[in-house]
Coordinates of C-alpha atoms in Angstrom, one line a residue:
M1 CA 14.0 24.0 25.5
A2 CA 11.8 26.3 26.8
T3 CA 8.7 27.7 24.4
Y4 CA 8.5 31.8 25.1
L5 CA 5.6 34.3 25.0
V6 CA 5.3 36.9 22.0
T7 CA 2.8 39.3 22.4
Q8 CA 2.1 40.9 18.7
A9 CA 3.1 38.1 16.8
T10 CA 3.0 39.1 13.5
G11 CA 4.8 42.5 13.9
N12 CA 7.6 42.7 12.9
Q13 CA 10.2 43.1 15.8
S14 CA 7.8 40.2 17.0
R15 CA 8.5 37.7 14.1
W16 CA 12.9 39.2 14.2
V17 CA 12.5 37.8 18.7
I18 CA 11.1 34.4 17.2
T19 CA 13.0 33.8 14.0
H20 CA 15.9 34.2 16.5
L21 CA 13.9 31.7 19.9
L22 CA 13.6 28.6 16.3
A23 CA 17.2 29.0 15.9
A24 CA 17.8 28.5 18.9
G25 CA 15.8 25.2 19.5
A26 CA 12.9 27.0 21.2
K27 CA 9.6 26.5 21.0
V28 CA 7.1 29.8 20.7
H29 CA 3.3 30.4 21.5
A30 CA 2.3 33.2 19.4
I31 CA -0.7 35.4 20.3
V32 CA -2.0 36.4 16.9
R33 CA -5.1 39.1 16.5
D34 CA -6.3 36.9 14.0
P35 CA -5.1 33.8 12.9
S36 CA -7.7 33.6 9.9
K37 CA -5.9 35.7 8.2
T38 CA -2.7 35.3 5.9
L39 CA 0.3 34.8 8.8
P40 CA 4.1 36.2 8.2
D41 CA 5.7 32.9 6.8
V42 CA 8.4 32.9 10.5
L43 CA 5.5 31.9 12.5
N44 CA 4.0 28.8 10.2
R45 CA 7.8 26.9 10.9
P46 CA 7.9 24.6 13.0
G47 CA 7.8 24.6 16.8
V48 CA 4.8 27.8 17.3
T49 CA 1.6 27.5 18.3
I50 CA -0.8 30.2 17.7
F51 CA -3.4 31.0 20.5
K52 CA -5.7 33.8 19.1
G53 CA -6.2 36.8 21.0
E54 CA -5.6 40.5 22.4
S55 CA -3.1 41.8 24.4
V56 CA -6.0 43.8 26.0
N57 CA -7.9 40.3 27.4
F58 CA -6.1 38.6 30.6
D59 CA -7.8 34.9 30.1
E60 CA -6.9 35.2 26.3
V61 CA -3.0 36.2 27.3
F62 CA -2.8 33.5 29.7
R63 CA -4.5 31.0 28.5
A64 CA -0.9 31.6 25.6
A65 CA 1.0 32.4 28.6
Q66 CA 1.0 28.5 29.9
G67 CA 4.3 26.8 30.0
C68 CA 6.3 29.9 29.2
A69 CA 9.0 30.3 31.1
G70 CA 9.1 34.6 29.8
V71 CA 7.4 37.0 27.1
F72 CA 8.5 39.3 25.0
L73 CA 6.1 42.4 25.1
N74 CA 5.3 44.8 22.0
T75 CA 2.6 47.5 22.6
F76 CA 0.3 49.3 20.1
P77 CA 1.7 53.1 20.3
V78 CA -1.5 54.0 21.9
P79 CA -1.3 56.1 25.4
G80 CA -3.8 54.3 27.7
V81 CA -3.9 50.9 25.5
E82 CA -0.3 51.0 25.7
L83 CA 0.3 50.0 29.3
Q84 CA -3.7 48.5 29.4
Q85 CA -1.9 45.9 27.2
T86 CA 1.3 45.8 29.7
K87 CA -0.2 45.6 32.6
T88 CA -2.9 42.9 31.3
I89 CA 0.3 41.0 29.9
L90 CA 2.4 40.8 33.2
E91 CA -0.2 40.0 35.0
A92 CA -1.8 37.0 33.4
S93 CA 2.2 36.3 32.6
K94 CA 3.0 36.6 36.4
K95 CA -0.7 34.0 37.3
A96 CA 1.1 31.3 34.7
G97 CA 4.5 31.5 36.4
L98 CA 6.7 33.3 33.7
K99 CA 10.1 34.6 35.2
S100 CA 11.2 37.0 32.7
V101 CA 10.0 39.7 30.7
V102 CA 11.5 41.7 27.7
V103 CA 9.4 45.0 26.6
S104 CA 10.8 47.5 23.4
T105 CA 9.8 50.6 23.7
V106 CA 12.0 53.4 22.1
M107 CA 15.4 54.8 22.6
A108 CA 16.0 57.8 25.0
A109 CA 12.4 56.1 26.8
G110 CA 14.8 56.0 29.7
E111 CA 16.5 59.7 30.0
K112 CA 13.8 62.0 30.8
A113 CA 15.1 65.3 30.8
M114 CA 15.7 65.3 26.7
W115 CA 11.6 64.4 25.7
D116 CA 9.7 65.8 28.8
D117 CA 10.3 69.6 27.7
A118 CA 8.1 72.1 25.7
I119 CA 9.6 71.3 22.5
T120 CA 8.5 67.5 22.8
E121 CA 4.7 68.6 23.3
E122 CA 5.6 71.6 20.2
N123 CA 6.3 68.3 18.2
D124 CA 3.2 66.2 19.2
M125 CA 5.9 64.0 21.3
L126 CA 4.1 64.0 24.8
E127 CA 2.3 61.4 25.0
Y128 CA 4.2 59.3 23.0
Y129 CA 7.1 59.0 25.6
R130 CA 4.5 59.4 28.7
S131 CA 3.3 56.1 27.6
K132 CA 7.1 54.7 26.9
F133 CA 8.2 55.8 30.1
A134 CA 4.8 54.1 32.4
V135 CA 5.7 51.5 30.1
E136 CA 9.1 51.0 31.4
N137 CA 8.2 51.4 34.9
A138 CA 5.0 48.6 34.6
V139 CA 7.8 45.8 33.6
R140 CA 10.0 46.9 36.5
T141 CA 7.3 46.9 39.1
G142 CA 5.4 44.1 37.8
G143 CA 6.3 41.6 39.6
L144 CA 8.3 38.5 37.1
E145 CA 11.6 37.6 38.6
A146 CA 13.3 39.4 36.1
W147 CA 12.9 42.1 33.2
T148 CA 15.4 43.4 29.8
I149 CA 14.0 46.8 28.3
L150 CA 15.3 47.4 24.8
R151 CA 15.3 51.0 23.4
P152 CA 15.0 50.3 19.2
A153 CA 15.8 54.2 17.0
F154 CA 14.6 53.9 13.7
C155 CA 13.5 50.6 12.7
H156 CA 15.4 49.5 9.5
Y157 CA 11.9 48.0 8.2
D158 CA 10.3 52.0 8.2
Y159 CA 12.6 52.1 4.8
M160 CA 9.9 49.3 3.6
L161 CA 6.6 48.5 2.5
P162 CA 3.8 48.8 4.5
T163 CA 5.3 50.8 6.9
C164 CA 7.5 53.9 4.8
H165 CA 4.5 55.7 4.4
G166 CA 3.9 56.3 7.4
N167 CA 6.9 58.2 7.6
F168 CA 8.2 58.9 4.0
A169 CA 4.8 59.0 1.9
R170 CA 6.0 59.4 -1.7
L171 CA 9.2 56.9 -1.2
A172 CA 6.9 54.1 -2.2
S173 CA 5.0 56.6 -5.3
H174 CA 7.5 57.8 -6.6
G175 CA 11.8 57.0 -4.8
E176 CA 11.4 60.6 -3.1
L177 CA 12.3 60.7 0.9
D178 CA 9.8 63.4 1.7
H179 CA 11.0 64.6 5.5
F180 CA 11.4 67.4 7.9
Y181 CA 15.2 67.2 8.2
D182 CA 16.9 71.1 8.8
E183 CA 19.9 70.2 7.3
G184 CA 22.9 68.1 9.2
G185 CA 19.3 66.5 10.5
R186 CA 19.9 62.9 11.7
M187 CA 18.4 60.2 13.4
P188 CA 20.2 56.7 14.7
Q189 CA 19.2 53.4 13.1
T190 CA 18.5 50.4 14.1
D191 CA 18.1 47.2 12.5
T192 CA 15.3 45.2 13.8
N193 CA 17.4 41.8 13.3
D194 CA 19.4 42.9 16.6
I195 CA 16.1 43.3 18.8
G196 CA 15.5 40.6 18.1
K197 CA 19.3 38.7 19.0
Y198 CA 18.8 41.4 22.5
A199 CA 15.5 39.5 22.9
A200 CA 16.5 36.1 22.0
A201 CA 19.2 36.2 23.9
A202 CA 17.8 37.5 27.2
L203 CA 15.1 35.4 27.7
Q204 CA 17.1 32.5 27.3
D205 CA 19.3 34.1 29.8
P206 CA 17.7 36.3 32.3
Q207 CA 20.0 36.1 35.0
K208 CA 22.5 38.3 32.1
F209 CA 20.3 40.4 30.9
A210 CA 18.3 41.1 34.3
G211 CA 17.9 45.2 34.9
Q212 CA 19.6 46.4 31.7
A213 CA 17.4 48.5 29.7
I214 CA 19.6 48.8 25.6
E215 CA 19.7 51.4 23.6
I216 CA 19.6 49.5 20.3
T217 CA 21.6 51.7 16.9
S218 CA 24.4 51.5 15.3
E219 CA 25.1 54.7 13.7
N220 CA 23.9 58.2 14.0
L221 CA 22.5 59.5 10.3
T222 CA 21.7 61.9 8.2
I223 CA 18.9 62.0 5.4
E224 CA 21.6 62.2 2.8
E225 CA 23.4 59.3 4.4
V226 CA 19.9 57.0 3.9
R227 CA 19.6 58.1 0.5
D228 CA 22.6 57.2 -0.9
I229 CA 22.6 54.0 1.6
L230 CA 19.6 52.8 -1.1
V231 CA 20.8 53.7 -3.7
R232 CA 23.5 52.1 -3.2
V233 CA 21.4 48.4 -2.2
S234 CA 17.7 49.1 -4.9
G235 CA 20.5 50.4 -8.1
R236 CA 17.7 52.4 -8.8
D237 CA 17.4 56.2 -8.5
V238 CA 15.9 57.5 -4.7
T239 CA 15.8 61.2 -3.9
A240 CA 15.7 63.4 -0.9
R241 CA 13.7 66.0 -0.1
R242 CA 12.4 68.1 2.4
R243 CA 8.5 68.8 2.8
T244 CA 7.0 72.1 2.3
P245 CA 2.6 73.4 3.9
A246 CA 1.9 72.4 -0.6
D247 CA 2.8 69.4 0.1
G248 CA -0.1 69.1 2.4
E249 CA -1.0 67.1 6.0
P250 CA 2.8 65.3 6.9
V251 CA 2.3 61.7 7.6
P252 CA 2.4 60.7 11.5
G253 CA 6.3 59.7 10.9
H254 CA 7.2 63.4 10.4
R255 CA 7.3 64.5 13.7
F256 CA 10.0 62.5 15.1
Q257 CA 12.0 63.8 12.1
K258 CA 11.2 67.3 13.5
W259 CA 11.8 66.5 17.2
A260 CA 14.9 65.0 15.7
N261 CA 16.8 68.4 14.6
V262 CA 16.3 69.8 17.8
K263 CA 17.4 66.7 20.1
D264 CA 21.7 65.9 20.9
F265 CA 21.8 62.1 20.6
S266 CA 25.4 61.4 21.2
S267 CA 24.3 59.6 24.9
V268 CA 21.8 57.3 22.9
M269 CA 24.6 56.5 20.2
Q270 CA 26.8 56.1 23.5
S271 CA 25.0 53.6 25.7
A272 CA 24.5 51.4 22.3
K273 CA 28.5 51.5 22.2
E274 CA 28.5 50.4 25.7
A275 CA 25.8 47.6 25.5
Q276 CA 27.2 45.9 22.5
A277 CA 31.2 46.2 24.2
K278 CA 29.1 44.8 27.1
F279 CA 26.9 42.5 26.2
G280 CA 29.1 41.0 22.7
I281 CA 26.4 41.1 20.5
P282 CA 26.9 43.5 17.4
F283 CA 24.9 45.5 15.9
T284 CA 24.3 45.9 12.5
P285 CA 24.8 48.9 9.9
L286 CA 21.6 50.7 7.7
E287 CA 23.2 49.1 4.4
E288 CA 23.8 46.0 6.1
A289 CA 20.5 44.8 7.2
L290 CA 19.4 46.9 3.9
Q291 CA 21.1 44.4 1.8
R292 CA 20.4 41.1 3.4
D293 CA 16.2 42.5 2.8
K294 CA 17.0 43.7 -0.3
S295 CA 13.7 42.1 -2.3
R296 CA 11.5 43.6 0.1
V297 CA 13.6 47.6 -0.4
L298 CA 13.1 46.7 -3.9
E299 CA 9.0 45.9 -3.1
C300 CA 9.0 49.6 -2.2
L301 CA 10.9 51.6 -4.1
P302 CA 10.1 52.4 -7.7
A303 CA 11.5 51.0 -10.2
K304 CA 13.2 52.1 -13.2
V305 CA 11.3 53.8 -16.2

């Protein structure tokens, strides 16, 4: 069975990719910044070989890429660094003889008309989207035989520790979804497991998925709908409250919520619907995803007093 290179291997998305590759009988070369730290369980499974490395270090990536057929590319979202990571990984992969790349970016990254505007800049999202757009262009022109782009929306792990802190400052401490959504505001939701499914499928059958940019989202939910799902899954008290200036400095994820208030994601949802029909891999509703990972949801939310 083939071997595949996975970057940012300790991250949530990469872990699901590795899970599905191993389930298919493949082997994985996993790049980890510090192997001396406690690693996620999936990285300790048979079939996974750990390589110490940084995504911006050509020699380290090249060493890990030896013997691999394709690469899952997941970058750290810092403008400038993100593109440098992408180019380094692509160049090292090409030199090592890899044939395909699957990259994860963000929903609507290819719809420049949606984000290349003053509103996006006002919400401090323009450089973020420009960076993702540049990553996609680098992948398309990177010289590998096949490329596939996956575009997740708001990932389900962002309702869990530790990433909830960057999206809802009071969720873990108070069971509160403190947010900036306007009434009726919606956000497309992504089960990270679905990223793993599609990435593993594309790596194993690169010609079927070659040249495809796939929006990965199941539902476009209001924050009240998300709250109700968290209550049903956890059996605990969860509230949703719009933040005010008295709440202090917002966390990074709040800018995405403000931006979502003025954007129409119907094209994203339609594209996702078409992808499911085309490839036969259904997307998972948020409630089903959180129910599957209920232990992590309970770990995040305060227990009832």
